[in-house]
mmCIF file of C-alpha atoms in Angstrom:
data_model
loop_
_atom_site.group_PDB
_atom_site.id
_atom_site.type_symbol
_atom_site.label_atom_id
_atom_site.label_comp_id
_atom_site.label_asym_id
_atom_site.label_seq_id
_atom_site.Cartn_x
_atom_site.Cartn_y
_atom_site.Cartn_z
ATOM 1 C CA THR A 30 7.677 12.505 -11.856
ATOM 2 C CA ASP A 31 6.807 10.832 -8.256
ATOM 3 C CA ASP A 32 4.709 7.540 -9.003
ATOM 4 C CA TRP A 33 2.135 8.506 -6.141
ATOM 5 C CA GLU A 34 1.188 11.896 -8.170
ATOM 6 C CA CYS A 35 -1.042 12.643 -10.593
ATOM 7 C CA THR A 36 0.420 13.794 -13.732
ATOM 8 C CA LEU A 37 -2.695 16.242 -14.250
ATOM 9 C CA CYS A 38 -3.311 17.744 -10.928
ATOM 10 C CA LEU A 39 0.212 16.910 -9.441
ATOM 11 C CA ARG A 40 -0.976 15.584 -6.161
ATOM 12 C CA LEU A 41 -1.267 12.666 -4.618
ATOM 13 C CA LEU A 42 -3.456 10.340 -6.065
ATOM 14 C CA TRP A 43 -7.241 10.199 -5.218
ATOM 15 C CA GLU A 44 -9.454 7.203 -6.567
ATOM 16 C CA PRO A 45 -6.926 6.237 -8.871
ATOM 17 C CA VAL A 46 -7.801 4.703 -11.926
ATOM 18 C CA THR A 47 -5.372 3.135 -15.242
ATOM 19 C CA THR A 48 -5.936 3.746 -18.500
ATOM 20 C CA PRO A 49 -5.359 0.471 -21.162
ATOM 21 C CA CYS A 50 -2.235 2.062 -21.995
ATOM 22 C CA GLY A 51 -0.932 2.079 -18.680
ATOM 23 C CA HIS A 52 -1.074 5.581 -17.313
ATOM 24 C CA THR A 53 -2.511 6.432 -13.397
ATOM 25 C CA PHE A 54 -4.829 9.789 -12.686
ATOM 26 C CA CYS A 55 -6.955 10.787 -10.028
ATOM 27 C CA ARG A 56 -10.916 9.501 -11.229
ATOM 28 C CA PRO A 57 -11.924 12.951 -11.404
ATOM 29 C CA CYS A 58 -8.970 13.877 -13.442
ATOM 30 C CA PHE A 59 -9.530 11.667 -16.064
ATOM 31 C CA ALA A 60 -13.151 12.053 -16.232
ATOM 32 C CA ARG A 61 -12.714 15.905 -16.548
ATOM 33 C CA ALA A 62 -9.603 14.915 -19.339
ATOM 34 C CA LEU A 63 -12.222 12.838 -21.044
ATOM 35 C CA ASP A 64 -14.413 16.121 -21.656
ATOM 36 C CA HIS A 65 -11.993 17.518 -24.230
ATOM 37 C CA GLY A 66 -11.368 14.418 -25.973
ATOM 38 C CA SER A 67 -11.100 10.512 -25.685
ATOM 39 C CA THR A 68 -7.262 10.240 -26.108
ATOM 40 C CA CYS A 69 -5.125 9.658 -22.914
ATOM 41 C CA PRO A 70 -4.030 12.792 -21.504
ATOM 42 C CA HIS A 71 -0.229 11.669 -20.966
ATOM 43 C CA CYS A 72 0.200 9.645 -24.530
ATOM 44 C CA ARG A 73 -2.447 10.524 -26.399
ATOM 45 C CA THR A 74 -3.450 7.075 -27.044
ATOM 46 C CA VAL A 75 -7.340 6.644 -28.283
ATOM 47 C CA LEU A 76 -9.191 5.396 -25.599
ATOM 48 C CA HIS A 77 -12.398 3.340 -26.193
ATOM 49 C CA VAL A 78 -13.413 3.853 -22.842
ATOM 50 C CA GLY A 79 -16.264 5.027 -20.684
ATOM 51 C CA ARG A 80 -15.426 8.740 -18.440
ATOM 52 C CA GLU A 81 -16.055 6.087 -14.999
ATOM 53 C CA LEU A 82 -12.973 3.863 -14.970
ATOM 54 C CA PRO A 83 -12.912 1.287 -11.982
ATOM 55 C CA VAL A 84 -10.781 2.546 -9.526
ATOM 56 C CA THR A 85 -7.200 0.439 -9.250
ATOM 57 C CA VAL A 86 -7.718 -1.048 -5.830
ATOM 58 C CA THR A 87 -4.438 -2.023 -5.155
ATOM 59 C CA LEU A 88 -2.937 1.055 -5.921
ATOM 60 C CA ALA A 89 -5.810 2.833 -3.861
ATOM 61 C CA ASN A 90 -4.495 0.757 -0.686
ATOM 62 C CA LEU A 91 -1.092 1.099 -0.940
ATOM 63 C CA LEU A 92 -1.688 4.869 -1.322
ATOM 64 C CA SER A 93 -4.137 4.007 1.726
ATOM 65 C CA LYS A 94 -1.385 2.724 3.863
ATOM 66 C CA ASN A 95 1.562 5.077 2.812
ATOM 67 C CA PHE A 96 -0.308 8.119 3.366
ATOM 68 C CA PRO A 97 -2.665 7.221 5.794
ATOM 69 C CA GLN A 98 -2.886 11.243 7.367
ATOM 70 C CA VAL A 99 -3.921 12.433 3.607
ATOM 71 C CA CYS A 100 -6.231 9.560 2.916
ATOM 72 C CA ARG A 101 -8.504 10.199 6.264
ATOM 73 C CA CYS A 102 -8.918 13.824 5.694
ATOM 74 C CA GLY A 103 -9.016 13.754 2.290
ATOM 75 C CA CYS A 104 -6.582 16.481 1.997
ATOM 76 C CA ALA A 105 -5.648 15.379 -1.866
ATOM 77 C CA GLY A 106 -7.438 17.079 -4.396
ATOM 78 C CA GLY A 107 -9.794 18.177 -1.750
ATOM 79 C CA MET A 108 -12.068 15.424 -1.235
ATOM 80 C CA GLY A 109 -12.899 12.593 0.831
ATOM 81 C CA GLY A 110 -10.343 9.637 1.568
ATOM 82 C CA TYR A 111 -10.027 6.072 0.283
ATOM 83 C CA MET A 112 -12.440 3.338 0.541
#
């Protein structure tokens, strides 16, 4: 798997959030996954977190610098750009 891709939507990470078990997903993908249970969508570790994890800022900044054309136009996931 590409380190820059969400394993749920298979697109460039948008507003990346990282779970306590270390897996990273797009914020909206993670929120949708939690609609179906309170486990990590990747490893099934039980998560004791809410739907709104904070954006992993360092990763968001790296994505913005490495993929500025995607981040500016919001093509990743059809949503807006990074901070």
